[in-house]
Amino acid sequence: MKDGTTSTDPSKILHGGGLYPLGGDEICGGYKGYGMGSLVEIFCGILAGAHWGPNIRKWMSAKEDADLGQCFIAVDPEAFAPGFSDRMQDFMDTMRNLPPVDPEKKVLVPGDKERVHQKVVEQCGGIPYHPNQITNAELLAKTYNVAPMKVIKVYQ
């Protein structure tokens, strides 16, 4: 909203300072959600040879396999325009420097939280697991007669 607070009232969002739906409002042809949803169905369902749309089973049904598809696409950004890395860095820096809704928190971009966590993991010398996770992993190893994972360090 205008003052940066959250709301679930669409009339306050669309007529008071919130982001418009993807593609803009309906009168300006804001149907990009429909097109993007269709692309997901085409790539992950039809192209992948999996179920799509109305053919996907109900969530809690166990009568048939879910048969949910996935699609992974590799793109070389330099094939579109030169200087992608620098332009992307400029974009990320611009996003991070936006004024935050909560002055006590920084604006983050995808990957920021993961980079912070990666530093913690590196400082710990590995992935810190909760003791219950280690206990359960050891029980599974015994149950299936496989070597248990190696615990490098125990934190108290």
PDB file of C-alpha atoms in Angstrom:
ATOM      1  CA  MET A   1       0.000   0.000   0.000  1.00  0.00           C
ATOM      2  CA  LYS A   2       1.018   3.632  -0.103  1.00  0.00           C
ATOM      3  CA  ASP A   3       2.591   3.504   3.352  1.00  0.00           C
ATOM      4  CA  GLY A   4       4.432   0.218   2.728  1.00  0.00           C
ATOM      5  CA  THR A   5       2.164  -1.947   4.886  1.00  0.00           C
ATOM      6  CA  THR A   6       0.660  -5.212   3.689  1.00  0.00           C
ATOM      7  CA  SER A   7      -2.973  -5.841   2.826  1.00  0.00           C
ATOM      8  CA  THR A   8      -5.110  -8.639   1.424  1.00  0.00           C
ATOM      9  CA  ASP A   9      -7.747  -6.228   0.102  1.00  0.00           C
ATOM     10  CA  PRO A  10      -7.342  -6.021  -3.711  1.00  0.00           C
ATOM     11  CA  SER A  11      -9.031  -2.622  -3.909  1.00  0.00           C
ATOM     12  CA  LYS A  12      -6.429  -1.148  -1.568  1.00  0.00           C
ATOM     13  CA  ILE A  13      -3.563  -2.740  -3.439  1.00  0.00           C
ATOM     14  CA  LEU A  14      -4.561  -1.878  -7.008  1.00  0.00           C
ATOM     15  CA  HIS A  15      -5.698   1.649  -6.156  1.00  0.00           C
ATOM     16  CA  GLY A  16      -3.226   2.590  -3.521  1.00  0.00           C
ATOM     17  CA  GLY A  17       0.349   1.807  -4.404  1.00  0.00           C
ATOM     18  CA  GLY A  18       0.747  -1.950  -4.760  1.00  0.00           C
ATOM     19  CA  LEU A  19       2.246  -3.899  -7.608  1.00  0.00           C
ATOM     20  CA  TYR A  20      -0.099  -4.747 -10.432  1.00  0.00           C
ATOM     21  CA  PRO A  21      -0.639  -8.371 -11.396  1.00  0.00           C
ATOM     22  CA  LEU A  22       1.893  -9.752 -13.854  1.00  0.00           C
ATOM     23  CA  GLY A  23       1.230  -8.000 -17.158  1.00  0.00           C
ATOM     24  CA  GLY A  24      -0.770  -5.124 -15.674  1.00  0.00           C
ATOM     25  CA  ASP A  25      -4.467  -4.821 -14.991  1.00  0.00           C
ATOM     26  CA  GLU A  26      -7.120  -6.539 -17.118  1.00  0.00           C
ATOM     27  CA  ILE A  27      -8.064  -3.465 -19.145  1.00  0.00           C
ATOM     28  CA  CYS A  28      -4.455  -3.223 -20.389  1.00  0.00           C
ATOM     29  CA  GLY A  29      -4.271  -6.896 -21.369  1.00  0.00           C
ATOM     30  CA  GLY A  30      -2.803  -8.294 -18.167  1.00  0.00           C
ATOM     31  CA  TYR A  31      -3.109 -11.944 -19.139  1.00  0.00           C
ATOM     32  CA  LYS A  32       0.538 -12.930 -18.783  1.00  0.00           C
ATOM     33  CA  GLY A  33      -0.302 -15.280 -15.913  1.00  0.00           C
ATOM     34  CA  TYR A  34      -2.443 -17.343 -18.282  1.00  0.00           C
ATOM     35  CA  GLY A  35       0.341 -17.533 -20.853  1.00  0.00           C
ATOM     36  CA  MET A  36       3.017 -18.385 -18.306  1.00  0.00           C
ATOM     37  CA  GLY A  37       0.797 -21.035 -16.738  1.00  0.00           C
ATOM     38  CA  SER A  38       0.259 -22.509 -20.199  1.00  0.00           C
ATOM     39  CA  LEU A  39       4.020 -22.622 -20.784  1.00  0.00           C
ATOM     40  CA  VAL A  40       4.506 -24.536 -17.530  1.00  0.00           C
ATOM     41  CA  GLU A  41       1.854 -27.066 -18.619  1.00  0.00           C
ATOM     42  CA  ILE A  42       3.437 -27.396 -22.078  1.00  0.00           C
ATOM     43  CA  PHE A  43       7.028 -27.748 -20.842  1.00  0.00           C
ATOM     44  CA  CYS A  44       6.465 -29.831 -17.695  1.00  0.00           C
ATOM     45  CA  GLY A  45       3.472 -31.851 -18.849  1.00  0.00           C
ATOM     46  CA  ILE A  46       3.138 -32.213 -22.595  1.00  0.00           C
ATOM     47  CA  LEU A  47       6.833 -31.890 -23.582  1.00  0.00           C
ATOM     48  CA  ALA A  48       7.944 -34.078 -20.658  1.00  0.00           C
ATOM     49  CA  GLY A  49       5.431 -36.803 -21.552  1.00  0.00           C
ATOM     50  CA  ALA A  50       3.757 -36.431 -18.155  1.00  0.00           C
ATOM     51  CA  HIS A  51       0.231 -35.632 -16.985  1.00  0.00           C
ATOM     52  CA  TRP A  52      -0.914 -32.032 -17.436  1.00  0.00           C
ATOM     53  CA  GLY A  53      -3.879 -29.849 -16.420  1.00  0.00           C
ATOM     54  CA  PRO A  54      -7.070 -31.841 -15.843  1.00  0.00           C
ATOM     55  CA  ASN A  55      -5.188 -35.137 -16.280  1.00  0.00           C
ATOM     56  CA  ILE A  56      -3.215 -34.657 -13.049  1.00  0.00           C
ATOM     57  CA  ARG A  57      -4.614 -36.747 -10.213  1.00  0.00           C
ATOM     58  CA  LYS A  58      -6.217 -35.150  -7.171  1.00  0.00           C
ATOM     59  CA  TRP A  59      -3.662 -34.226  -4.502  1.00  0.00           C
ATOM     60  CA  MET A  60      -4.595 -36.833  -1.881  1.00  0.00           C
ATOM     61  CA  SER A  61      -5.494 -39.614  -4.340  1.00  0.00           C
ATOM     62  CA  ALA A  62      -3.262 -42.684  -4.197  1.00  0.00           C
ATOM     63  CA  LYS A  63      -5.113 -44.695  -6.864  1.00  0.00           C
ATOM     64  CA  GLU A  64      -2.578 -43.837  -9.584  1.00  0.00           C
ATOM     65  CA  ASP A  65       0.938 -42.463  -9.920  1.00  0.00           C
ATOM     66  CA  ALA A  66       1.169 -38.678  -9.904  1.00  0.00           C
ATOM     67  CA  ASP A  67       3.254 -38.681 -13.123  1.00  0.00           C
ATOM     68  CA  LEU A  68       4.330 -35.074 -12.642  1.00  0.00           C
ATOM     69  CA  GLY A  69       6.868 -33.914 -15.206  1.00  0.00           C
ATOM     70  CA  GLN A  70       9.807 -31.567 -14.980  1.00  0.00           C
ATOM     71  CA  CYS A  71      11.602 -29.502 -17.570  1.00  0.00           C
ATOM     72  CA  PHE A  72      15.083 -28.039 -17.320  1.00  0.00           C
ATOM     73  CA  ILE A  73      16.313 -25.535 -19.874  1.00  0.00           C
ATOM     74  CA  ALA A  74      19.898 -24.311 -20.222  1.00  0.00           C
ATOM     75  CA  VAL A  75      20.268 -20.829 -21.675  1.00  0.00           C
ATOM     76  CA  ASP A  76      23.437 -18.989 -22.668  1.00  0.00           C
ATOM     77  CA  PRO A  77      22.564 -15.362 -21.829  1.00  0.00           C
ATOM     78  CA  GLU A  78      25.482 -14.069 -23.911  1.00  0.00           C
ATOM     79  CA  ALA A  79      23.686 -15.460 -26.987  1.00  0.00           C
ATOM     80  CA  PHE A  80      21.032 -12.752 -26.516  1.00  0.00           C
ATOM     81  CA  ALA A  81      23.051  -9.654 -25.683  1.00  0.00           C
ATOM     82  CA  PRO A  82      26.664  -9.029 -24.695  1.00  0.00           C
ATOM     83  CA  GLY A  83      27.543  -7.916 -21.174  1.00  0.00           C
ATOM     84  CA  PHE A  84      24.961 -10.032 -19.364  1.00  0.00           C
ATOM     85  CA  SER A  85      27.020 -10.489 -16.175  1.00  0.00           C
ATOM     86  CA  ASP A  86      27.649  -6.773 -15.704  1.00  0.00           C
ATOM     87  CA  ARG A  87      24.055  -5.862 -16.552  1.00  0.00           C
ATOM     88  CA  MET A  88      22.718  -8.508 -14.158  1.00  0.00           C
ATOM     89  CA  GLN A  89      25.027  -7.306 -11.373  1.00  0.00           C
ATOM     90  CA  ASP A  90      23.759  -3.750 -11.913  1.00  0.00           C
ATOM     91  CA  PHE A  91      20.167  -5.041 -11.702  1.00  0.00           C
ATOM     92  CA  MET A  92      20.863  -6.969  -8.471  1.00  0.00           C
ATOM     93  CA  ASP A  93      22.624  -3.977  -6.903  1.00  0.00           C
ATOM     94  CA  THR A  94      19.671  -1.749  -7.859  1.00  0.00           C
ATOM     95  CA  MET A  95      17.220  -4.182  -6.223  1.00  0.00           C
ATOM     96  CA  ARG A  96      19.323  -4.469  -3.051  1.00  0.00           C
ATOM     97  CA  ASN A  97      19.494  -0.669  -2.767  1.00  0.00           C
ATOM     98  CA  LEU A  98      15.718  -0.152  -2.885  1.00  0.00           C
ATOM     99  CA  PRO A  99      14.222   1.262   0.325  1.00  0.00           C
ATOM    100  CA  PRO A 100      13.031  -1.691   2.447  1.00  0.00           C
ATOM    101  CA  VAL A 101       9.494  -1.922   3.821  1.00  0.00           C
ATOM    102  CA  ASP A 102      11.004  -2.677   7.227  1.00  0.00           C
ATOM    103  CA  PRO A 103      13.960  -0.345   7.873  1.00  0.00           C
ATOM    104  CA  GLU A 104      15.479  -3.013  10.137  1.00  0.00           C
ATOM    105  CA  LYS A 105      15.823  -5.455   7.212  1.00  0.00           C
ATOM    106  CA  LYS A 106      17.741  -5.305   3.952  1.00  0.00           C
ATOM    107  CA  VAL A 107      16.156  -5.902   0.554  1.00  0.00           C
ATOM    108  CA  LEU A 108      17.336  -9.318  -0.610  1.00  0.00           C
ATOM    109  CA  VAL A 109      17.550 -10.860  -4.056  1.00  0.00           C
ATOM    110  CA  PRO A 110      17.399 -14.564  -4.892  1.00  0.00           C
ATOM    111  CA  GLY A 111      20.510 -16.292  -3.585  1.00  0.00           C
ATOM    112  CA  ASP A 112      21.335 -13.795  -0.809  1.00  0.00           C
ATOM    113  CA  LYS A 113      20.023 -15.997   2.024  1.00  0.00           C
ATOM    114  CA  GLU A 114      21.749 -19.021   0.515  1.00  0.00           C
ATOM    115  CA  ARG A 115      25.107 -17.201   0.346  1.00  0.00           C
ATOM    116  CA  VAL A 116      24.817 -16.304   4.042  1.00  0.00           C
ATOM    117  CA  HIS A 117      23.984 -19.924   4.888  1.00  0.00           C
ATOM    118  CA  GLN A 118      26.877 -21.166   2.738  1.00  0.00           C
ATOM    119  CA  LYS A 119      29.289 -19.061   4.813  1.00  0.00           C
ATOM    120  CA  VAL A 120      27.871 -20.606   8.006  1.00  0.00           C
ATOM    121  CA  VAL A 121      28.333 -24.105   6.551  1.00  0.00           C
ATOM    122  CA  GLU A 122      31.919 -23.302   5.550  1.00  0.00           C
ATOM    123  CA  GLN A 123      32.682 -21.932   9.035  1.00  0.00           C
ATOM    124  CA  CYS A 124      31.229 -25.101  10.586  1.00  0.00           C
ATOM    125  CA  GLY A 125      33.297 -27.307   8.293  1.00  0.00           C
ATOM    126  CA  GLY A 126      30.180 -28.989   6.908  1.00  0.00           C
ATOM    127  CA  ILE A 127      26.392 -29.056   7.060  1.00  0.00           C
ATOM    128  CA  PRO A 128      25.098 -28.725  10.634  1.00  0.00           C
ATOM    129  CA  TYR A 129      22.381 -31.306  11.307  1.00  0.00           C
ATOM    130  CA  HIS A 130      19.965 -31.391  14.213  1.00  0.00           C
ATOM    131  CA  PRO A 131      20.772 -34.292  16.588  1.00  0.00           C
ATOM    132  CA  ASN A 132      17.394 -35.883  15.739  1.00  0.00           C
ATOM    133  CA  GLN A 133      18.359 -35.953  12.057  1.00  0.00           C
ATOM    134  CA  ILE A 134      21.594 -37.769  12.874  1.00  0.00           C
ATOM    135  CA  THR A 135      19.782 -40.268  15.114  1.00  0.00           C
ATOM    136  CA  ASN A 136      17.172 -40.976  12.436  1.00  0.00           C
ATOM    137  CA  ALA A 137      19.839 -41.319   9.740  1.00  0.00           C
ATOM    138  CA  GLU A 138      21.691 -43.854  11.920  1.00  0.00           C
ATOM    139  CA  LEU A 139      18.463 -45.824  12.441  1.00  0.00           C
ATOM    140  CA  LEU A 140      17.817 -45.846   8.689  1.00  0.00           C
ATOM    141  CA  ALA A 141      21.383 -46.999   8.033  1.00  0.00           C
ATOM    142  CA  LYS A 142      20.913 -49.917  10.451  1.00  0.00           C
ATOM    143  CA  THR A 143      17.493 -50.765   9.021  1.00  0.00           C
ATOM    144  CA  TYR A 144      18.788 -50.899   5.447  1.00  0.00           C
ATOM    145  CA  ASN A 145      22.213 -52.294   6.338  1.00  0.00           C
ATOM    146  CA  VAL A 146      24.188 -49.416   4.842  1.00  0.00           C
ATOM    147  CA  ALA A 147      27.109 -47.469   6.250  1.00  0.00           C
ATOM    148  CA  PRO A 148      25.956 -44.544   8.401  1.00  0.00           C
ATOM    149  CA  MET A 149      26.965 -41.030   7.450  1.00  0.00           C
ATOM    150  CA  LYS A 150      30.200 -39.813   8.944  1.00  0.00           C
ATOM    151  CA  VAL A 151      29.705 -37.214  11.686  1.00  0.00           C
ATOM    152  CA  ILE A 152      32.643 -34.814  11.583  1.00  0.00           C
ATOM    153  CA  LYS A 153      31.856 -32.685  14.597  1.00  0.00           C
ATOM    154  CA  VAL A 154      29.187 -32.596  17.300  1.00  0.00           C
ATOM    155  CA  TYR A 155      27.963 -29.182  18.461  1.00  0.00           C
ATOM    156  CA  GLN A 156      26.532 -28.698  21.906  1.00  0.00           C
TER     157      GLN A 156
END
